[in-house]
Coordinates of C-alpha atoms in Angstrom, one line a residue:
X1 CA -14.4 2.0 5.9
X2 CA -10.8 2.2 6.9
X3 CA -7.7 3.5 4.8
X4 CA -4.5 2.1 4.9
X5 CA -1.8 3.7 2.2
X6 CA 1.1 2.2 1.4
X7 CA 3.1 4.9 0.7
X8 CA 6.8 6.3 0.2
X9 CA 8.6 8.6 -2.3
X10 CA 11.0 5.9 -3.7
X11 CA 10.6 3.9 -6.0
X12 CA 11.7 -0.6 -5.2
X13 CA 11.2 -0.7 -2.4
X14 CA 8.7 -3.4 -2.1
X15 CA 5.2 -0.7 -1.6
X16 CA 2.8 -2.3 -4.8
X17 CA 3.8 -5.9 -3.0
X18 CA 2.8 -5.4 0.1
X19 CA -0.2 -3.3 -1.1
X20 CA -1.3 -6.5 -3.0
X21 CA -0.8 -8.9 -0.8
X22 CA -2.0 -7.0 2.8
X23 CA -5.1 -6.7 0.8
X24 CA -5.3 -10.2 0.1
X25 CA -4.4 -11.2 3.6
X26 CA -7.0 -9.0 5.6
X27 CA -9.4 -10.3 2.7
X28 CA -8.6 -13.5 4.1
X29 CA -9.7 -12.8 7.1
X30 CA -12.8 -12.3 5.8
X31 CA -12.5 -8.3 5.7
X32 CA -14.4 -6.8 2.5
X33 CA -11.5 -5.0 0.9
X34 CA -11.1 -2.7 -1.8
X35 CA -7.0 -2.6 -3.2
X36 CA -6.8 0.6 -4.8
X37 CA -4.1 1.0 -7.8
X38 CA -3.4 4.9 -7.2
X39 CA 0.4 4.6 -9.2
X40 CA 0.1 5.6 -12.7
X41 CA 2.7 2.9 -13.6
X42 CA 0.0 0.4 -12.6
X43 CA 2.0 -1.9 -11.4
X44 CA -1.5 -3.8 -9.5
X45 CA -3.3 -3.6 -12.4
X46 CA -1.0 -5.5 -14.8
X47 CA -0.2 -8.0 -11.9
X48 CA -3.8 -8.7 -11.4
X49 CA -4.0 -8.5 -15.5
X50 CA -7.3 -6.2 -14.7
X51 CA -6.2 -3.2 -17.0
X52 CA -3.0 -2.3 -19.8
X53 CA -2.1 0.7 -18.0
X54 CA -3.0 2.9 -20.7
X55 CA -7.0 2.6 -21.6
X56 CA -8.3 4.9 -18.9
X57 CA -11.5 3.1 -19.5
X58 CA -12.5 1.0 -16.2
X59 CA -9.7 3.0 -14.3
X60 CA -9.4 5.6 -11.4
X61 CA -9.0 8.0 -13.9
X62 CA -11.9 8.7 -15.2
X63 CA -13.9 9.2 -11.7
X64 CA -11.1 11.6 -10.6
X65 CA -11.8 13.3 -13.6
X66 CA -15.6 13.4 -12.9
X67 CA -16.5 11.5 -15.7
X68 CA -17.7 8.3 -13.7
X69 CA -18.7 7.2 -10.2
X70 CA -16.4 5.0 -8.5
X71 CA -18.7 2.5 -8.0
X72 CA -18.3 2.1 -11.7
X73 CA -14.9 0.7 -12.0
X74 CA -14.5 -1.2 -9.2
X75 CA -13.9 -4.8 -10.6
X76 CA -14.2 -8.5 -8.9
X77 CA -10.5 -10.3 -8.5
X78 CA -10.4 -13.9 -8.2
X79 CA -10.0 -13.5 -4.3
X80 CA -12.6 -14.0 -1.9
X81 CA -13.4 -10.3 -0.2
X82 CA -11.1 -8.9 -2.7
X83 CA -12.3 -6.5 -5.1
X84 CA -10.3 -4.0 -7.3
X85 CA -9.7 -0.2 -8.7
X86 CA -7.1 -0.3 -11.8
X87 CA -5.1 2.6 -12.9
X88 CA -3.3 3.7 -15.8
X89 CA -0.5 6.2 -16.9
X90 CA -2.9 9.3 -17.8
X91 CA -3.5 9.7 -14.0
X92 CA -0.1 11.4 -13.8
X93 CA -1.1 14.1 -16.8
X94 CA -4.6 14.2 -14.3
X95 CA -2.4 14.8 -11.5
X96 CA -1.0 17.8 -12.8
X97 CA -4.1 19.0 -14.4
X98 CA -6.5 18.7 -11.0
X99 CA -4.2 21.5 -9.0
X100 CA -6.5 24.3 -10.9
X101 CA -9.1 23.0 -8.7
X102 CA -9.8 23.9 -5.2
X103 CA -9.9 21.3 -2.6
X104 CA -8.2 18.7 -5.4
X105 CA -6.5 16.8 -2.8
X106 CA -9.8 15.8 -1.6
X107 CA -11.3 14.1 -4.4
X108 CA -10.0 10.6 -3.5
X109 CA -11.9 11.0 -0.3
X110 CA -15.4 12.2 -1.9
X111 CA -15.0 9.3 -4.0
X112 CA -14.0 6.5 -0.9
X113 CA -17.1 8.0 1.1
X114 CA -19.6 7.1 -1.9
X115 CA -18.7 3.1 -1.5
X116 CA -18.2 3.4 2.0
X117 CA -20.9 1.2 3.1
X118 CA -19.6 -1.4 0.4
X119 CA -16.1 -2.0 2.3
X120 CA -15.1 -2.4 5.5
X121 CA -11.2 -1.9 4.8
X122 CA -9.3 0.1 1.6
X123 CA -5.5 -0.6 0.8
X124 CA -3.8 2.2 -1.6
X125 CA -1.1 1.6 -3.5
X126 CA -0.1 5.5 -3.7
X127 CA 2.9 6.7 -6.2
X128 CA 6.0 6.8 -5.4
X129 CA 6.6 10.7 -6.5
X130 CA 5.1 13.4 -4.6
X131 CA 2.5 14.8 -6.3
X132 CA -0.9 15.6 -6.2
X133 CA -2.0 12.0 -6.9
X134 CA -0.2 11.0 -3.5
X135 CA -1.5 13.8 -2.2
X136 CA -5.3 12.3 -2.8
X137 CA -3.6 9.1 -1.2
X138 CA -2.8 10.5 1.7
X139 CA -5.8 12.6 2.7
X140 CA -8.5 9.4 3.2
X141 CA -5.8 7.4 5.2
X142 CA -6.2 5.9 9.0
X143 CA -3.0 4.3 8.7
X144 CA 0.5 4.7 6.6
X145 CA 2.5 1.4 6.1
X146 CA 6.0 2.5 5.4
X147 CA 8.3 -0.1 3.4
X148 CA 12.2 0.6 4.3
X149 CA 14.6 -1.4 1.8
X150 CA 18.1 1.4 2.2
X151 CA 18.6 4.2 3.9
X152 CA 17.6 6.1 0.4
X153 CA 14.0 4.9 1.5
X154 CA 14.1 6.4 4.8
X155 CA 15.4 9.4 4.0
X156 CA 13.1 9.5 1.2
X157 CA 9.6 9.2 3.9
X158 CA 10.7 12.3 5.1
X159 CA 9.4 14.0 1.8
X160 CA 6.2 12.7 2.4
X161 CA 6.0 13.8 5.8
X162 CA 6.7 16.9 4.5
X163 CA 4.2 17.0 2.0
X164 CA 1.8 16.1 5.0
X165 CA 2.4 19.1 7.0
X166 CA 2.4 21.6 3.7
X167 CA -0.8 19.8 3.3
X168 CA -2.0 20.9 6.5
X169 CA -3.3 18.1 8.2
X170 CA -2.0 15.6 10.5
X171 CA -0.5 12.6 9.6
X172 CA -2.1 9.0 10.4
X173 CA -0.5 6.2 12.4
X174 CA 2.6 4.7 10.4
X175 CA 3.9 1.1 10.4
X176 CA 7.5 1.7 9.4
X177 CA 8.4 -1.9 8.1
X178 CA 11.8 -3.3 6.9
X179 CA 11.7 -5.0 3.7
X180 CA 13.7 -7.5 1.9
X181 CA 16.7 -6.5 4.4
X182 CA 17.1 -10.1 5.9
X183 CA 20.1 -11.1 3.1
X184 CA 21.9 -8.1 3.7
X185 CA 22.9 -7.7 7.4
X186 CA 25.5 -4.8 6.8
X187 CA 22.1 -2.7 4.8
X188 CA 19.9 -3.9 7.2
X189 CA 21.8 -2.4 10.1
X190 CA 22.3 0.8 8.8
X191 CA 18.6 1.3 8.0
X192 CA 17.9 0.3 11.8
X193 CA 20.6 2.9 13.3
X194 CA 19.1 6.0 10.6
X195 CA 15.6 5.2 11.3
X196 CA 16.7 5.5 15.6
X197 CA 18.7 8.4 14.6
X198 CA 15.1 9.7 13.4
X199 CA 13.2 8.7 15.9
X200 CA 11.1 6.6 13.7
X201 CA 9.3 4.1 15.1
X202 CA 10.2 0.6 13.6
X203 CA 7.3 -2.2 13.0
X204 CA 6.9 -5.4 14.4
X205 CA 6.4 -6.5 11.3
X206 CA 9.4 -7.0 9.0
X207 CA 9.4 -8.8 5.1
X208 CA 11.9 -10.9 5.0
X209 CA 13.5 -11.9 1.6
X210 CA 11.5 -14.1 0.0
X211 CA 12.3 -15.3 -3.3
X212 CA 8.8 -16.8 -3.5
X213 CA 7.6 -13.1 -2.8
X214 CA 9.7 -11.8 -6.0
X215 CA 8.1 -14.1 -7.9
X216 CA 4.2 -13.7 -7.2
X217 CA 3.2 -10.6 -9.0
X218 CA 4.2 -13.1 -12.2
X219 CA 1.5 -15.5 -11.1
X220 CA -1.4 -12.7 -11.4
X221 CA -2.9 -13.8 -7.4
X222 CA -1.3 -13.3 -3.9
X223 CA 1.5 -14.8 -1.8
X224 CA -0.8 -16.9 0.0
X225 CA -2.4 -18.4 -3.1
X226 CA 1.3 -19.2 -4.8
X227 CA 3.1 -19.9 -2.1
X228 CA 1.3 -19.7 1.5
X229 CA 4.2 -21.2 3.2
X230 CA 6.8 -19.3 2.4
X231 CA 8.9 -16.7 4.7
X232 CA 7.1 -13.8 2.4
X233 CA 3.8 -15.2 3.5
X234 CA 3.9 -15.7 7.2
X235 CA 5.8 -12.2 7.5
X236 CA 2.8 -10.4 6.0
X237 CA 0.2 -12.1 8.3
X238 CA 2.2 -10.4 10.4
X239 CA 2.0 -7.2 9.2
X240 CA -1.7 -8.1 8.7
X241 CA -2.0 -8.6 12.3
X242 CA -0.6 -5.5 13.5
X243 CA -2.7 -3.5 11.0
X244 CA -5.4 -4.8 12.3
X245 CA -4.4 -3.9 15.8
X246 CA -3.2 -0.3 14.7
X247 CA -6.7 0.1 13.0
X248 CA -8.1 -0.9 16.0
X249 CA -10.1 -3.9 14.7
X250 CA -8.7 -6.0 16.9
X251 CA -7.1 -6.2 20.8
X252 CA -4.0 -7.7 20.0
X253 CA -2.3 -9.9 17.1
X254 CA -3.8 -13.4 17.3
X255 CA -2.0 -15.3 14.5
X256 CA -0.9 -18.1 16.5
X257 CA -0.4 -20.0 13.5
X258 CA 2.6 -17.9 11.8
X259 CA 6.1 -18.3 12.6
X260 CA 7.5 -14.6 13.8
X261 CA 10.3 -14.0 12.2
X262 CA 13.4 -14.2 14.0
X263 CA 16.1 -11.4 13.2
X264 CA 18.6 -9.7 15.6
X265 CA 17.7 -6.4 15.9

């Protein structure tokens, strides 16, 4: 099974969307894929209307506690391929409480390798605080996708980075993708001149702003369900494609059907 964390340390900036619907896409494609709600403002899990965000029943919670196999609260969605972890506020007290335990950042990964053979692809929805929940998010991952909505956002990834290196490991792959910048020419080139500035590596792939995007997570599905033509949608076939090709699944992007997205840079 491969990992792909959606991952920064700022909050709005688009990470639980393209969590959902990346999931949903490379479910699409016929890819068995488990969307993992690893925020404990469960975001996902109120979208998908799979959880309240505060039973811990049915929720990562309890077999990052030890209390419960994985296997046991991984629930159906209403998307083909798609199947789902929920999470709920507790796991921030868990969070804190795990440190006391050696080789806590790990426990994530123990958990992924017991459903392994179930999945062929996991998408994580990590926190947006660094903590010892994103630090679980981190450890499993192949890839990072990297929403950028301000400069805030970039300079925010360089926490995480951080964090990986105090971890001691190395850190994956990243897609660094601009989100919802297309409306705001002036924002959008400062985040393009930082993110040179720091040699960051900028993503094919960019989310446009898509008001049809905004609205989905009301809707309780994915993009592709509520709207499949909109700009939100083709853009994250896009990203889907070069996922793919970063996880090396596939050669080269081969959605000849989407319309690329056509921004200066």
């Amino acid at each position: 099974m491969r990992v792909v964390t959606v991952i920064n340390a700022k909050g709005g900036c688009s990470k639980s969307t393209i969590a959902m619907n990346l999931a949903a896409a490379l479910a699409g494609d016929g890819y068995r894929t488990l969307l993992l709600d690893l925020d404990p403002q469960a975001q996902l899990t109120a979208w998908l209307g799979l959880g309240d965000g505060l039973d811990t029943r049915g929720t990562i919670v309890l077999p990052l506690a030890a209390k419960q196999p994985l296997s046991g609260v991984i629930q159906t969605t209403q998307i083909a391929n798609l199947y789902f972890v929920a999470s709920a506020q507790p796991l921030e007290d868990l969070g804190r409480q795990m440190t006391e335990e050696e080789g806590y950042q790990l426990r994530l990964t123990e958990l992924l390798a017991e459903v392994g053979d179930r999945f062929e692809l996991c998408v994580i929805d990590s926190p947006n605080q660094i903590s010892p929940v994103m630090e679980n998010a981190i450890f499993p991952a192949h890839l990072f996708v990297v929403p950028f909505e301000s400069t805030k956002a970039v300079k925010s990834y360089a926490n995480v980075e951080a964090l990986v290196q105090r971890m001691g490991g190395e850190a994956p792959s990243a897609l660094h993708v601009l989100s919802n910048l297309s409306r705001l020419p002036g924002q959008r080139k400062r985040v393009i001149d930082l993110i040179a500035r720091e040699g960051i590596g900028r993503a094919v792939a960019e989310i446009r702003s898509c008001g049809w995007l905004a609205q989905v997570d009301e809707h309780g599905g994915s993009i592709f369900h509520f709207r499949p033509h909109a700009n939100g949608a083709k853009d994250l076939l896009v990203l889907k494609d070069q996922v793919l090709v970063a996880l090396g699944l596939i050669e080269r992007a081969g959605t000849q059907s989407v319309d690329r997205p056509q921004l200066a840079a």
